Amino acid sequence: MNTPAFALFGAAPAFESPLPVGQLYFPSWERYESAFRDIFERQYYTNQGPLTAQLEARLQDFLGVRHVICVSNATIGLMMAAEAMQLRGKVILPAFTFVASAQSLSWTGLEPVFCDADASTGQIDLAQIEALIDDEVSAIMGVNLWGGACDPLALEALAHKHGLQLYFDSAHAFGCALDDRKIGNFGQLEVFSFHATKILSASEGGCISTNDDELAARLRNIRSSYGAGHTVPVVKTSNGRMSEAQAAIALMSLEDFPANQQNNAAQFQAYAEGLRDIPGITLTQPGGVSFSNYQYLVCSIDSERFGLERDRLMELLKAENVLARRYFYPGIHRCIPYAEKFPAYQSRLPQTDTLCASSMQLPIGALLTLEDIARICELLARAQRDATAIEQHARA
Ligand code: T4K
């Protein structure tokens, strides 16, 4: 049998340099230089400087929300949120999310209660939440995944019915909207990530949005151990301050958001067309929103129909310099410390386990062209056609 013509078996890789997943939209050097020269001239580097204040005002306008509190990253934003909301006992959240969602609870002394995911959307399975509610549960953390949303209106109704607090990890959902309401306006508050891999980037960073004045005041005091805004009683303070350098990058990124969203949408469409006729690959549409940021390109691999296991396919792509990732893997219920602490979840979250075993993210964002996407899709089509030979050679 001929050796399949893939880099895994010695052929030249399809791409000269690695194509990572992650948005990685950054401004030009000239724009950096000018923004950073201003910071240098002001000699004011952090703690609610003029750029951070400007960013908060612009984000409030953009999201249509009363308060935006910028933070140094979304993980600390989630920790601050749990503290400001004065949560107690247990919090329900999906197991199919980034480990930071659950770790924020562990840091604040709360116990995560893991809910299974909907197999087709990846979002929390709303039908399974009610069975998890008991007297110790004080809140639900919805997670808006992959440029889609987890039905925040239904979650609001559910939380209201049971007298629970509700907030959202919206790390993936900046700029998304549900009709005329932007993500950022649901529940008591929402937390966004401005990591470099997100559509709105501060390199590292994030923000909390809320329409609740009291919560906003508490969040501002928790964020800075030496105060910004008027003083309200809070038990714990932290350092979640955003630096002026982060704010400068985020301001430029916010300006670029419309163009970057359009670029993502065009790339997503190109993938949709290129993957449509390949057996065994299903593209996950960002559901639950009327406007998506198309920040992630997620597909699921049916190994029977495709002919290769997801992980073999990723190995093949990596050799071609296409750095596909398996977000999320494993489900949080299988991560330290939760696997040991709560072993009962191992058999209770079958849809999360299936998603972790089958989903794969492909590159989308600043570093790709539509031609690159056509080549990636062509690679995948060829991998599917040559699946038997690939498997035989990989095992040899
Ligand atoms: N909730 C959810 C649902 C989340 O997904 C996340 C984070 C959070 C909460 C917490 O948000 P933050 O505290 O991070 O603000 C990434 C990101 O670190 C993380 O933000 C993200 N979600 C998570 C899903 O993925 P990594 O370790 O996979 O990213 P990293 O740094 O390896 O970057 C991906 C690829 O991009 C690599 O191949 C290298 C490339 N890259 C990356 C950076 C940062 C570059 O070429 N240049 C760069 O500057 O975690």
PDB file of C-alpha atoms in Angstrom, residues 22-26 199 256-271 291-295 297 363-373:
ATOM      1  CA  GLY A  22      -7.441  31.424  19.157  1.00  0.00           C
ATOM      2  CA  GLN A  23      -8.416  34.764  17.747  1.00  0.00           C
ATOM      3  CA  LEU A  24      -5.115  36.617  18.164  1.00  0.00           C
ATOM      4  CA  TYR A  25      -6.364  39.862  16.627  1.00  0.00           C
ATOM      5  CA  PHE A  26      -3.847  42.542  17.540  1.00  0.00           C
ATOM      6  CA  ILE A 199     -12.325  38.303  20.034  1.00  0.00           C
ATOM      7  CA  ASP A 256     -11.776  46.663  15.657  1.00  0.00           C
ATOM      8  CA  PHE A 257     -14.588  44.428  16.907  1.00  0.00           C
ATOM      9  CA  PRO A 258     -16.990  44.950  13.944  1.00  0.00           C
ATOM     10  CA  ALA A 259     -14.291  44.124  11.394  1.00  0.00           C
ATOM     11  CA  ASN A 260     -13.010  41.151  13.391  1.00  0.00           C
ATOM     12  CA  GLN A 261     -16.515  39.755  13.889  1.00  0.00           C
ATOM     13  CA  GLN A 262     -17.153  40.042  10.136  1.00  0.00           C
ATOM     14  CA  ASN A 263     -13.888  38.323   9.376  1.00  0.00           C
ATOM     15  CA  ASN A 264     -14.815  35.482  11.760  1.00  0.00           C
ATOM     16  CA  ALA A 265     -18.296  35.199  10.215  1.00  0.00           C
ATOM     17  CA  ALA A 266     -16.810  34.891   6.712  1.00  0.00           C
ATOM     18  CA  GLN A 267     -14.315  32.285   7.926  1.00  0.00           C
ATOM     19  CA  PHE A 268     -17.057  30.335   9.692  1.00  0.00           C
ATOM     20  CA  GLN A 269     -19.088  30.331   6.467  1.00  0.00           C
ATOM     21  CA  ALA A 270     -16.056  29.105   4.517  1.00  0.00           C
ATOM     22  CA  TYR A 271     -15.629  26.218   6.968  1.00  0.00           C
ATOM     23  CA  PHE A 291     -25.788  37.565  16.614  1.00  0.00           C
ATOM     24  CA  SER A 292     -22.611  35.578  17.175  1.00  0.00           C
ATOM     25  CA  ASN A 293     -18.971  36.627  17.449  1.00  0.00           C
ATOM     26  CA  TYR A 294     -17.976  33.319  15.735  1.00  0.00           C
ATOM     27  CA  GLN A 295     -15.031  33.216  18.113  1.00  0.00           C
ATOM     28  CA  LEU A 297     -14.862  26.865  15.205  1.00  0.00           C
ATOM     29  CA  PRO A 363      -8.153  27.577  13.873  1.00  0.00           C
ATOM     30  CA  ILE A 364     -10.260  30.669  13.201  1.00  0.00           C
ATOM     31  CA  GLY A 365      -9.241  34.316  13.512  1.00  0.00           C
ATOM     32  CA  ALA A 366      -6.485  36.754  12.660  1.00  0.00           C
ATOM     33  CA  LEU A 367      -3.811  34.350  11.455  1.00  0.00           C
ATOM     34  CA  LEU A 368      -5.933  32.680   8.762  1.00  0.00           C
ATOM     35  CA  THR A 369      -7.047  33.536   5.261  1.00  0.00           C
ATOM     36  CA  LEU A 370     -10.023  32.037   3.415  1.00  0.00           C
ATOM     37  CA  GLU A 371      -7.496  30.185   1.251  1.00  0.00           C
ATOM     38  CA  ASP A 372      -6.004  28.612   4.392  1.00  0.00           C
ATOM     39  CA  ILE A 373      -9.466  27.449   5.400  1.00  0.00           C
TER      40      ILE A 373
END
